[in-house]
Coordinates of C-alpha atoms and ligand atoms in Angstrom, one line a residue:
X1130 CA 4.8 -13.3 7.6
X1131 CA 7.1 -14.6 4.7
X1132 CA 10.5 -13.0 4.8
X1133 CA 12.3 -13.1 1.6
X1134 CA 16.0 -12.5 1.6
X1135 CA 16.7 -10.5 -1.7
X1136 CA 20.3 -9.4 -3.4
X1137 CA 21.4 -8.5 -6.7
X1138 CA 19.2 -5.6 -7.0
X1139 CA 18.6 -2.0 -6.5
X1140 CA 16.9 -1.5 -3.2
X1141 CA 14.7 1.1 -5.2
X1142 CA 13.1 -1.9 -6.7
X1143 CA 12.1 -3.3 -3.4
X1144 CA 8.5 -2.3 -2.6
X1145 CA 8.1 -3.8 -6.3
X1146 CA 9.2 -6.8 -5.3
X1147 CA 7.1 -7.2 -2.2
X1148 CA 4.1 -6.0 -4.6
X1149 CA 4.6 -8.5 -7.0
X1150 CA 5.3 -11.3 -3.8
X1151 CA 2.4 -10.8 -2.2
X1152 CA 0.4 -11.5 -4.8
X1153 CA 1.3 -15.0 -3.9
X1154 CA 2.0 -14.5 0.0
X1155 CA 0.1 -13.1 2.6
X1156 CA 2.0 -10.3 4.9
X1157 CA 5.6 -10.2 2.6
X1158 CA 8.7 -8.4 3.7
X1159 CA 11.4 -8.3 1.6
X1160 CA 15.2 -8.0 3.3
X1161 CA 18.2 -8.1 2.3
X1162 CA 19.7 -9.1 6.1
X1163 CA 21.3 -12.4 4.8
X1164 CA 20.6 -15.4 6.6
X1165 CA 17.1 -14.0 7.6
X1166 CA 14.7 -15.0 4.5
X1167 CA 12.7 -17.6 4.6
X1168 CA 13.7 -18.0 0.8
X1169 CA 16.2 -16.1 -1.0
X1170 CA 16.0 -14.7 -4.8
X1171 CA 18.8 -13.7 -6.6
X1172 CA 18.8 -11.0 -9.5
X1173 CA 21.5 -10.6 -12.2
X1174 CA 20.3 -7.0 -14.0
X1175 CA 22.4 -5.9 -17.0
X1176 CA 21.5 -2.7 -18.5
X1177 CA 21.4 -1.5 -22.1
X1178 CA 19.2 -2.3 -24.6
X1179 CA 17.3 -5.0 -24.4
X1180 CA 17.8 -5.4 -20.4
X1181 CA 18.2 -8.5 -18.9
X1182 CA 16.8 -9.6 -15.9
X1183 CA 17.5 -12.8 -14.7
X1184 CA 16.6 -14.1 -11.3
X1185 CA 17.0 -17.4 -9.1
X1186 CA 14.7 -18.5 -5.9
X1187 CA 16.0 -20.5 -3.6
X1188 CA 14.0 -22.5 -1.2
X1189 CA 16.8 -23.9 1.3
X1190 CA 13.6 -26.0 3.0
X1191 CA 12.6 -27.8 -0.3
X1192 CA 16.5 -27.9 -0.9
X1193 CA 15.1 -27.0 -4.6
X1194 CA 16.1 -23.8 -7.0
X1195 CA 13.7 -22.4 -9.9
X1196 CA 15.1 -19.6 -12.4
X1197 CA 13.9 -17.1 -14.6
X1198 CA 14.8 -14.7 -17.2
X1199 CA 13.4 -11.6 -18.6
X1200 CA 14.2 -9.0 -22.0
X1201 CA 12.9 -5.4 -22.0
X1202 CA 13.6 -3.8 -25.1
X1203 CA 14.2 0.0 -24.7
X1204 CA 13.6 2.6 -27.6
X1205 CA 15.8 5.3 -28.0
X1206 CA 13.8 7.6 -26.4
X1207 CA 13.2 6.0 -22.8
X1208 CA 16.0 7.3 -20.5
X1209 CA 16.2 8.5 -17.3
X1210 CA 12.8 7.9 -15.2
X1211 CA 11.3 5.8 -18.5
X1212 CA 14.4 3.7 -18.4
X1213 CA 14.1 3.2 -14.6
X1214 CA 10.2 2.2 -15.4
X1215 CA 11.4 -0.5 -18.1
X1216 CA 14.2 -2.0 -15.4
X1217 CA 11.4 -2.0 -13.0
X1218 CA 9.0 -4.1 -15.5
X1219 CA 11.9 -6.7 -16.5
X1220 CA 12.3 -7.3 -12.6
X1221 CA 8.8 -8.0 -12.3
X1222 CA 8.1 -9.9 -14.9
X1223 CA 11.2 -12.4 -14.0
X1224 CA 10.0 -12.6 -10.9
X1225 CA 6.5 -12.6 -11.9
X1226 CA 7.4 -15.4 -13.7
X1227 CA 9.6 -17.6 -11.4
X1228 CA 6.5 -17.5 -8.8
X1229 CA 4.6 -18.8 -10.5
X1230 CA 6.7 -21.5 -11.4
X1231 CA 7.7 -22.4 -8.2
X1232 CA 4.6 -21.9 -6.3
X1233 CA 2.4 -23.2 -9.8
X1234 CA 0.1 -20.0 -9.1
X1235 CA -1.0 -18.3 -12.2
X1236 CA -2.0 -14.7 -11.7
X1237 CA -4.5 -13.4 -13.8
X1238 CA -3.8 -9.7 -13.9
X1239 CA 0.1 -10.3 -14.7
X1240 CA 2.6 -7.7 -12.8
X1241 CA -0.5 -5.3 -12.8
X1242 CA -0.4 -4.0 -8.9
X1243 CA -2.6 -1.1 -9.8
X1244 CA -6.6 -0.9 -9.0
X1245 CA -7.7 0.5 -12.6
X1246 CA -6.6 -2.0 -15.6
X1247 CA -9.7 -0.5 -17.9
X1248 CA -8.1 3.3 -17.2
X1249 CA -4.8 1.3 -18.4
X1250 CA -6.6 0.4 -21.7
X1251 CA -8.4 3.6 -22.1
X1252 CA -4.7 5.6 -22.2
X1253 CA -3.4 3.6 -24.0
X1254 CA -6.5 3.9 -26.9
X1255 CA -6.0 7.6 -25.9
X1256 CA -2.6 7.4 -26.8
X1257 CA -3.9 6.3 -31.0
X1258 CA -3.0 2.5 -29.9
X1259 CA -5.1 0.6 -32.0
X1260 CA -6.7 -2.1 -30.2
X1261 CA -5.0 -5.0 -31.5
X1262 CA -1.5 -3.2 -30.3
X1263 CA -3.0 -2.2 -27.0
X1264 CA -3.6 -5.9 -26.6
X1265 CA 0.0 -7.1 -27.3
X1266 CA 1.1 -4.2 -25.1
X1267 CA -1.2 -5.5 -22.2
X1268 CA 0.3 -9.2 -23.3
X1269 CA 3.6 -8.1 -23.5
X1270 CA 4.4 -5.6 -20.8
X1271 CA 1.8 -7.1 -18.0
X1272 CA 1.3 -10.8 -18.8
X1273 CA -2.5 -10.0 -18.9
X1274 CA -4.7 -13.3 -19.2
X1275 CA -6.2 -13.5 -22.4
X1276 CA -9.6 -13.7 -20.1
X1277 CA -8.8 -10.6 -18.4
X1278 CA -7.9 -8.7 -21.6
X1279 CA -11.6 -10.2 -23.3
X1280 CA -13.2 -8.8 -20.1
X1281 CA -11.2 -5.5 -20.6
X1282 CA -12.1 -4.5 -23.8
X1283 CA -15.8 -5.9 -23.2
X1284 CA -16.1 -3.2 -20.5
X1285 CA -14.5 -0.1 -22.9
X1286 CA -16.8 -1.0 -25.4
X1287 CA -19.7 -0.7 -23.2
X1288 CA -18.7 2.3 -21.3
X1289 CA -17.8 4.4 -24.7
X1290 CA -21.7 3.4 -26.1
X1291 CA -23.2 4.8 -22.6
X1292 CA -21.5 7.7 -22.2
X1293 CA -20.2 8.3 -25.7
X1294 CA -18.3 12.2 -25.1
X1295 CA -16.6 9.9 -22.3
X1296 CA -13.2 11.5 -23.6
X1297 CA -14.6 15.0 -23.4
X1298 CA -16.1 14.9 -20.2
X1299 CA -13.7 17.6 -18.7
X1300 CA -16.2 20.5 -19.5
X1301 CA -18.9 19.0 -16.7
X1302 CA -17.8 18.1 -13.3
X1303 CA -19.9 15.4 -10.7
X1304 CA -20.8 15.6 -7.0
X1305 CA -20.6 12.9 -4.4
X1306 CA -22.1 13.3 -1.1
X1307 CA -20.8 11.5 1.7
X1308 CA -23.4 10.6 4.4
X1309 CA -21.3 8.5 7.3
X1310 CA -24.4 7.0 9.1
X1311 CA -25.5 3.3 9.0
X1312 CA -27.6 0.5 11.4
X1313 CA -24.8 -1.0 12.2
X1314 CA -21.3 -1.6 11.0
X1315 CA -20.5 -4.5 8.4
X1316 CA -17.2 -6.5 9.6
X1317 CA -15.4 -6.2 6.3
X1318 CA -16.3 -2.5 5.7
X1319 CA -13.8 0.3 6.2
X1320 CA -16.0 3.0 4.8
X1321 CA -17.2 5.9 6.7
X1322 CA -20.0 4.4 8.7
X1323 CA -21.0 5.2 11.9
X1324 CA -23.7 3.2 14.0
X1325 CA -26.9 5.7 13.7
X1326 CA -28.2 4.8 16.8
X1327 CA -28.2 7.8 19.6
X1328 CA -26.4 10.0 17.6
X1329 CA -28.7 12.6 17.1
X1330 CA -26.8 15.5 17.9
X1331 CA -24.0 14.6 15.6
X1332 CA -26.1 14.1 12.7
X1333 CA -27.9 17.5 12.7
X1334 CA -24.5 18.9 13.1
X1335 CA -22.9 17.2 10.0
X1336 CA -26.2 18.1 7.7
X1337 CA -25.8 21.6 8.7
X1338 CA -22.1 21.2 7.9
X1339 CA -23.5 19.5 4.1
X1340 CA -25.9 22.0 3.6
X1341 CA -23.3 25.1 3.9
X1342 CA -20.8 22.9 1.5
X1343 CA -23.9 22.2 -0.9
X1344 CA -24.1 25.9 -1.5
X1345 CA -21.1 26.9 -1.9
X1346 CA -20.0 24.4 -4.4
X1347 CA -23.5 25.6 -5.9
X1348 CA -21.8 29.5 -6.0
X1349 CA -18.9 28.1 -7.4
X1350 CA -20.3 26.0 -10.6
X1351 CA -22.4 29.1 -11.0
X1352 CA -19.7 31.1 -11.4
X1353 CA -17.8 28.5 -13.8
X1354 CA -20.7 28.3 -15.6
X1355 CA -20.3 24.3 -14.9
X1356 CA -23.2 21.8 -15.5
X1357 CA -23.4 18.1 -13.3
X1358 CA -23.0 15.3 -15.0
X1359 CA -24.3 12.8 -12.1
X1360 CA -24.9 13.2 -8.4
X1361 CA -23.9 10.7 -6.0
X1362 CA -25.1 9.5 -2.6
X1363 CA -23.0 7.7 -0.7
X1364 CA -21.2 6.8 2.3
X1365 CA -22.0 5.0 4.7
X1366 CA -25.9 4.3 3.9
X1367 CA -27.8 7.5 3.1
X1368 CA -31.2 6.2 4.0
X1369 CA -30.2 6.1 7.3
X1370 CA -31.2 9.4 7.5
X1371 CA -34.7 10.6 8.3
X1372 CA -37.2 11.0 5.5
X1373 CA -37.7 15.0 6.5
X1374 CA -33.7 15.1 6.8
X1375 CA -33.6 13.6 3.3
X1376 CA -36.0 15.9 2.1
X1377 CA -34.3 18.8 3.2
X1378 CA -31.6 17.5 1.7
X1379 CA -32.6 17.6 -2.2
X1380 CA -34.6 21.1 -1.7
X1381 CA -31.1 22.0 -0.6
X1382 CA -29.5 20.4 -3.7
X1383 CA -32.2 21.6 -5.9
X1384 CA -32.0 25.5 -5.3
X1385 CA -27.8 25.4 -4.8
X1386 CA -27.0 23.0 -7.9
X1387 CA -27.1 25.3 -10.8
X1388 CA -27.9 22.8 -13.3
X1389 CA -29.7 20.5 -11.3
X1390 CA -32.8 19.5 -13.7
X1391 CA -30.4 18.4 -16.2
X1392 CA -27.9 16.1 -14.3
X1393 CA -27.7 12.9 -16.1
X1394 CA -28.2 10.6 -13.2
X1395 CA -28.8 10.5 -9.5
X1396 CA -28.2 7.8 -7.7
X1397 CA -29.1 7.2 -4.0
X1398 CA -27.1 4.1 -2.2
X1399 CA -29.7 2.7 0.1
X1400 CA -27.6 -0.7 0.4
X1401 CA -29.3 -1.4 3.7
X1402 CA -32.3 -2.7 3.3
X1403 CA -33.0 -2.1 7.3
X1404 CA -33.1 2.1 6.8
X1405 CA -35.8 2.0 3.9
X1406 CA -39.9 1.9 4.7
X1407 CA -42.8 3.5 2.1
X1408 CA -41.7 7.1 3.1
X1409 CA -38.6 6.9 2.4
X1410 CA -38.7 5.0 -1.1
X1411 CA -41.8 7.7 -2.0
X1412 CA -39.6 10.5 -1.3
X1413 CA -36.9 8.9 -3.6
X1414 CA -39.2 8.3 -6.3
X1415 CA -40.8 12.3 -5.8
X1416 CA -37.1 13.4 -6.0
X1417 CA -36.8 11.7 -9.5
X1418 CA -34.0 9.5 -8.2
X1419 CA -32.7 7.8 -11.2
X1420 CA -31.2 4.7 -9.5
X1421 CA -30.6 3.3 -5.8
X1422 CA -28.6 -0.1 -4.5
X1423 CA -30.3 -2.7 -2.1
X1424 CA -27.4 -4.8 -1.3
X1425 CA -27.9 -8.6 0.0
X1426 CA -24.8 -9.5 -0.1
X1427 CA -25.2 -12.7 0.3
X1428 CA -28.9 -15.1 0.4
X1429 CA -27.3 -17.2 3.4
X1430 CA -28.7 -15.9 6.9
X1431 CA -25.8 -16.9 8.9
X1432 CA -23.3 -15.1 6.5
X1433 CA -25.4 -11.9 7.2
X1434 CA -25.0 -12.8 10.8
X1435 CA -21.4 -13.7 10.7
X1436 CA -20.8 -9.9 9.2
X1437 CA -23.0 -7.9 11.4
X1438 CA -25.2 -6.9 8.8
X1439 CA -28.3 -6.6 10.8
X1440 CA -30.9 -7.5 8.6
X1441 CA -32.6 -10.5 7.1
X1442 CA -33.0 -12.1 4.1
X1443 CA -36.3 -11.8 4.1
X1444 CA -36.2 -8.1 5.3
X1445 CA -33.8 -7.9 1.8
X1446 CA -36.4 -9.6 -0.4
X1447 CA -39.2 -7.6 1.3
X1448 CA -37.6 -4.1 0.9
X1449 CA -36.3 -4.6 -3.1
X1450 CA -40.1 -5.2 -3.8
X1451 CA -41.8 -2.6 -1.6
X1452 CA -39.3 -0.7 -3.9
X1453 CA -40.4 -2.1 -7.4
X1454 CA -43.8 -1.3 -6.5
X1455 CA -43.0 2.5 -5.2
X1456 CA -41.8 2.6 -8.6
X1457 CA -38.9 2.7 -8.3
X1458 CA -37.3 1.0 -11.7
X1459 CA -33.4 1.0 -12.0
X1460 CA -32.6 -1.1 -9.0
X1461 CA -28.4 -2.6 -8.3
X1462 CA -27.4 -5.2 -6.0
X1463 CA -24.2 -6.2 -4.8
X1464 CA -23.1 -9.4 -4.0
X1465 CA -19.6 -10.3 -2.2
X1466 CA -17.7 -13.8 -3.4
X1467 CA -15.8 -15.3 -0.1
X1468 CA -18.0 -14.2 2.5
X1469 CA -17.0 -16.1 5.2
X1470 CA -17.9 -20.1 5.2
X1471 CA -19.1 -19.4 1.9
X1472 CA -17.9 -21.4 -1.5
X1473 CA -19.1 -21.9 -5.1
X1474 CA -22.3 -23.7 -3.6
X1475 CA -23.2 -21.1 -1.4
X1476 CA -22.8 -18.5 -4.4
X1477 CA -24.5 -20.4 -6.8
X1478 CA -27.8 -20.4 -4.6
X1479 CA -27.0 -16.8 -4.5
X1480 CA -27.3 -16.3 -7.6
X1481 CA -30.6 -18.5 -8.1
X1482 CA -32.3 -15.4 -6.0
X1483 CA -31.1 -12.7 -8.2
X1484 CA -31.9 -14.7 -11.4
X1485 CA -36.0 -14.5 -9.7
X1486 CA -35.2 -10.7 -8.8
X1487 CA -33.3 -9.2 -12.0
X1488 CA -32.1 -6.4 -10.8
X1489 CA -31.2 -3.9 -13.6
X1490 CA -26.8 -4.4 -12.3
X1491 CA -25.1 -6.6 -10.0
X1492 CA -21.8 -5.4 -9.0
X1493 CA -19.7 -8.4 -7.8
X1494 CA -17.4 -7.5 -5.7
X1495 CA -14.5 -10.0 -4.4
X1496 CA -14.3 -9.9 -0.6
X1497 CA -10.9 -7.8 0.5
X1498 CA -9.6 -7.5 3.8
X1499 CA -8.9 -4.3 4.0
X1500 CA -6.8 -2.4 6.5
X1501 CA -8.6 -1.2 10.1
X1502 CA -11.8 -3.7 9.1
X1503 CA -13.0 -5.5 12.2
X1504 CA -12.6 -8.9 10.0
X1505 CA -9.3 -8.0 8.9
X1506 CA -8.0 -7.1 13.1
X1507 CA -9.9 -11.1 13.4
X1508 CA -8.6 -12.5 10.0
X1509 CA -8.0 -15.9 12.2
X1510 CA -12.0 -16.5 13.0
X1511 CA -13.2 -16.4 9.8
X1512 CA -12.8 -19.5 7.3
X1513 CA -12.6 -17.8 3.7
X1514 CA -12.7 -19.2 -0.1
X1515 CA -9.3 -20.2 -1.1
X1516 CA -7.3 -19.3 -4.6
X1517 CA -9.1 -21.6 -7.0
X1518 CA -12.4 -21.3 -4.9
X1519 CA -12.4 -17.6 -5.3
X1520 CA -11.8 -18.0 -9.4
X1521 CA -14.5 -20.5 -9.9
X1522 CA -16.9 -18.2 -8.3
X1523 CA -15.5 -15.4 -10.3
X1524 CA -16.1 -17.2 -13.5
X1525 CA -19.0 -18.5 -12.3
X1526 CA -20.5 -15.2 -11.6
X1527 CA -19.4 -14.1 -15.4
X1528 CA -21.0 -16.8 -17.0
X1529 CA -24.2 -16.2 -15.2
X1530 CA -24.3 -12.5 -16.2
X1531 CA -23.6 -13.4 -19.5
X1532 CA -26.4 -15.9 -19.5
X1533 CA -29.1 -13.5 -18.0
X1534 CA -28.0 -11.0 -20.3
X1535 CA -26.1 -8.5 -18.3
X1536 CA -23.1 -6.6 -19.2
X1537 CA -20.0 -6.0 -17.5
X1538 CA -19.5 -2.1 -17.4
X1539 CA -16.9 -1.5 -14.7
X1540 CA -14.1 -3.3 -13.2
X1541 CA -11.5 -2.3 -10.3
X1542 CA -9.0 -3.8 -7.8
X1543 CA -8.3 -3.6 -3.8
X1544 CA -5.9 -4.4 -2.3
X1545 CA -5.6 -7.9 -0.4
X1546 CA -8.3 -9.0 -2.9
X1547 CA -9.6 -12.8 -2.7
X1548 CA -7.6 -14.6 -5.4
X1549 CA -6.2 -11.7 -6.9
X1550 CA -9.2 -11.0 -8.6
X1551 CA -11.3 -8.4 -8.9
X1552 CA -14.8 -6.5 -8.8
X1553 CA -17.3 -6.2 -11.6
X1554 CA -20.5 -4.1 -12.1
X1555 CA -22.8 -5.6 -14.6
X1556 CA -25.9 -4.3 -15.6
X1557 CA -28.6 -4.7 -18.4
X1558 CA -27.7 -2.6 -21.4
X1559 CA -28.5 0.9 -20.6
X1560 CA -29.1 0.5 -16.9
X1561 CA -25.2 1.0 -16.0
X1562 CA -24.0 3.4 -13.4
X1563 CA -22.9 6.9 -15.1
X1564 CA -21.2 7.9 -12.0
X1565 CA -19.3 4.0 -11.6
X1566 CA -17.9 4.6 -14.9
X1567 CA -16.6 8.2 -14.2
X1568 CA -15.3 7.8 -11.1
X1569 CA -13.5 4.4 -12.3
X1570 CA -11.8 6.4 -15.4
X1571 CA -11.2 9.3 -13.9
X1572 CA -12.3 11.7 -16.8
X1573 CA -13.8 14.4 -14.8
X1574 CA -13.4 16.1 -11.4
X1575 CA -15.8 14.3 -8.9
X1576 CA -16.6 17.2 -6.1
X1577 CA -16.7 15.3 -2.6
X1578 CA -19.4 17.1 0.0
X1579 CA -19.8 15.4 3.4
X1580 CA -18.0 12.5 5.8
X1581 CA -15.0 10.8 4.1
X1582 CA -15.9 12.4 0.8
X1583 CA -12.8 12.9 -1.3
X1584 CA -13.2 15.0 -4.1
X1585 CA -11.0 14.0 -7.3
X1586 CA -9.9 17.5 -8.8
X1587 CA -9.0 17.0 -12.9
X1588 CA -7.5 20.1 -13.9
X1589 CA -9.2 20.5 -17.7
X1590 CA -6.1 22.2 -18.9
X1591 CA -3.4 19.8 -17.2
X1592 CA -5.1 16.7 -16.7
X1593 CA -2.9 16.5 -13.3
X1594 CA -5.3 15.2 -10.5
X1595 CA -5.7 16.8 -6.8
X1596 CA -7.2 14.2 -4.0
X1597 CA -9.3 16.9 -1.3
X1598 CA -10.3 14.6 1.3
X1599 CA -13.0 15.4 3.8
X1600 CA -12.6 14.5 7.2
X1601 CA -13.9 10.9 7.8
X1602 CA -15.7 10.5 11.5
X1603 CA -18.6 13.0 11.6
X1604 CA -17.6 15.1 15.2
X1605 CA -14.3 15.8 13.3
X1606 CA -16.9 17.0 10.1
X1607 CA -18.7 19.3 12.2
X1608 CA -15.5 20.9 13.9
X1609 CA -13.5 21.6 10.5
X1610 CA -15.4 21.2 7.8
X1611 CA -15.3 25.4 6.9
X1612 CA -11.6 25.0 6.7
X1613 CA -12.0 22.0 4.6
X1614 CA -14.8 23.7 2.6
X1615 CA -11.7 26.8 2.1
X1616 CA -9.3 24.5 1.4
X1617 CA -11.3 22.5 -1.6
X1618 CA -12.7 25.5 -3.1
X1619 CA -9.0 27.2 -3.3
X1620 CA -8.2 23.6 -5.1
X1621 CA -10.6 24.3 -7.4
X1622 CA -9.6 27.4 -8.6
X1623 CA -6.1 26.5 -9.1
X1624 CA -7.2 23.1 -11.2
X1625 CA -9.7 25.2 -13.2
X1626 CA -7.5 28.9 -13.7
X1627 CA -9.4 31.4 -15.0
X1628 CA -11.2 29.8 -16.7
X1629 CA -15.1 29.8 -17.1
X1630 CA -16.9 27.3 -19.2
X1631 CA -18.4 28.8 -22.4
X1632 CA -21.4 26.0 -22.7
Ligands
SF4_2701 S1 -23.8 -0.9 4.9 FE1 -22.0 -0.5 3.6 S2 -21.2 1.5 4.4 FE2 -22.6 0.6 6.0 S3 -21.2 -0.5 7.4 FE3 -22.0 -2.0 5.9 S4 -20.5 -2.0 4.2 FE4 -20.1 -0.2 5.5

């Protein structure tokens, strides 16, 4: 823990400061206790227009002193909360900047906390920006990396061409169905899953639960007259599931889901390769299943070992062909950068598999230890990438894409992230995720049904968003989710009024 002793400032800006820190320092607490900090930094704010931020760091251990200074200009127009927000950016970027000069880190995202820099870019085009000022304005106000900018607009480009009434997408709504079950439970994962294993009981109860939500969402897009965009399955792993439970499971979708013959996508997670056999993969292909995820993770046995995966490589390799030849043609992998004991070598080799298997997307995400995850509670057994480790692979991973001829089509940001970096889905032009794109931009109302599902509510005539969450741990599911169920649909009306979609 790094305790930084701060004065001169508003504590309102504190939780800034210790978001901006600890992108440099693990576990930051800012205080302003004197005598107590393990450095100090010391801010000088004057107000008016532009404001001036400057800021000193002391490191009494070093015996040494950086400084940094910042000017926010302010149009007439910005006062009150729009001031405060410009105050807050000038503090940032001075300290921003006088990290990095006494640590000699260079963060690539800037002062940008947030997990959605491409929904920052898409407002701001929203807004009439034309691109060249929405770049200055990423430059300017976040200290963006020309790389990360480049990537940015790369990915807006994309997503626009796939889904090109993107912007108008308010008049549809998409479903997510959670299903919490999986072989085992990964160490980094904080996701609904529950071990499968003897829980019998629980899992007829929670598809009994799914099947009454499944029906009355049906009732209620009938009534809106609403048509699905794309249908998600998720969770947990979905396949873990029997194939007659699966089955059920579509008939159910296909007589409730008003519009169900002319969603745009369906998409079936079956990241472990472990729950998939003929059956299964036949019953995906019968059910038209547009696209479904076999996720390695990583080529190296021990890794998969190390992370309680369960399964082999070979078992990987195996399953993601019995799948090609089932016929089943849109196929995405993930891969995780930093697994443990695992560098640039290690993630080149991975990438030497996918370049035999060419799956239609990759998503690369950068390993996170996220809250409650059983690696984060043993962070101190497991060796991990460092900062310029983690970047290498990062570029590494872009150059490859680019080289294969994949696209980057989606981009988002965790918290504790490897590196400060983030995670990217590429995928062959025209093979990207509909649903990873909506859910990332937030341009329609995402309907969650089952464990840990939260549905994103997108008011069409406010644009104000209402989080619904289900209940995560599946016993919990099965006891409330009727009141849940009430408490969504009730949502639902507000966000959408009286109004019924005239298509
Ligand atoms: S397979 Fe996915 S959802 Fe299941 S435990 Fe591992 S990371 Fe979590």
């Amino acid at each position: 823990m790094i305790n930084i002793y701060v004065s001169g400032v508003d504590p309102v800006f504190y939780r800034d400061i210790e978001l901006i820190s600890a992108l440099f320092f693990e576990d930051v607490k800012v205080t302003d206790e004197s005598g107590t900090g393990d450095f100090s930094l010391h801010f000088t704010i004057e107000g008016g227009n532009p404001i001036g931020v400057s800021v000193t760091l002391t490191d009494p251990n070093k015996m040494q002193q950086w400084h940094a200074s910042h000017q926010r200009a302010v149009k007439s127009d910005e006062q009150g909360k729009e001031y405060r927000k410009r105050v807050k950016q000038a503090v940032s970027h001075a300290l921003l900047q006088v990290l990095q000069e006494s640590t000699g880190i260079r963060q690539p995202w800037g002062i940008l906390t947030g997990v959605r820099p491409t929904k920052l870019l898409h407002t701001l085009l929203l807004d009439g920006k034309p691109m060249e000022e929405a770049e200055q304005i990423l430059i300017r106000d976040y200290q963006l990396h020309p790389e990360k900018i480049e990537l940015l607009k790369e990915i807006i480009h994309r997503q626009t061409t796939v889904i090109p009434d993107l912007y108008e997408l308010n008049k549809e709504v998409s479903l997510y169905i959670g299903i919490p079950f999986c072989p085992t439970k990964c160490a980094y994962c904080t996701f609904p899953a529950y071990a499968i294993q003897g829980r019998t009981g629980s899992v007829e109860g929670f598809l009994a639960g799914l099947h009454e939500e499944i029906e009355a969402v049906g009732e209620w897009l009938k009534e809106r007259n609403l048509p699905v965009t794309t249908i998600y399955f998720g969770g947990g792993t979905p396949t873990s599931i029997t194939a007659n439970q699966m089955d059920s499971l579509f008939k159910k979708m296909k007589n409730s889901i008003p519009s169900y013959g002319r969603v745009r996508e369906l998409t079936v997670e079956a990241g472990r390769p472990d729950t998939l056999d003929e059956e299964k993969l036949d019953l995906l292909k019968r059910w038209k299943v547009d696209r479904i995820s076999i996720n390695p993770q990583s080529f190296k046995e021990e890794t998969l070992k190390l992370i309680g995966r369960h399964h082999t490589v070979k078992e990987t390799l195996e399953k993601y062909k019995l799948a090609r030849r089932m016929g089943l043609n849109n196929i995405n992998m993930d891969l995780i950068i930093g697994l443990p004991n695992e560098g640039p070598d290690t993630f080149r080799q991975s990438l030497d598999v996918m370049e035999e298997l060419r799956p239609e997307s990759l998503t690369v995400h950068t390993l996170s230890f996220k809250r409650g995850s059983v690696m984060t509670q043993n962070k101190q057994k497991y060796t991990v990438a460092d900062r310029d480790e983690t970047g290498e692979m990062v570029r590494l991973a872009r150059e490859w894409a680019k080289k294969m001829g994949y696209v980057p089509y989606y981009l988002y940001r965790q918290k504790n992230i490897l590196g400060n970096q983030e995670n990217v889905g590429y995928a062959f032009p025209g093979e990207e995720s509909l649903y990873n794109i909506i859910i990332m931009e937030e341009r329609q109302t995402i309907i969650g049904l089952g464990c840990g599902a939260v549905s994103k509510i997108i008011s069409p005539m406010t644009g104000r968003i209402k989080r619904w969450p289900n209940p995560k741990e599946p016993q919990a599911y099965i006891n409330t989710y009727r009141r849940h169920l009430t408490g969504k649909l009730k949502v639902l009306d507000e966000a959408y009024g009286a109004e019924v979609c005239k298509i």
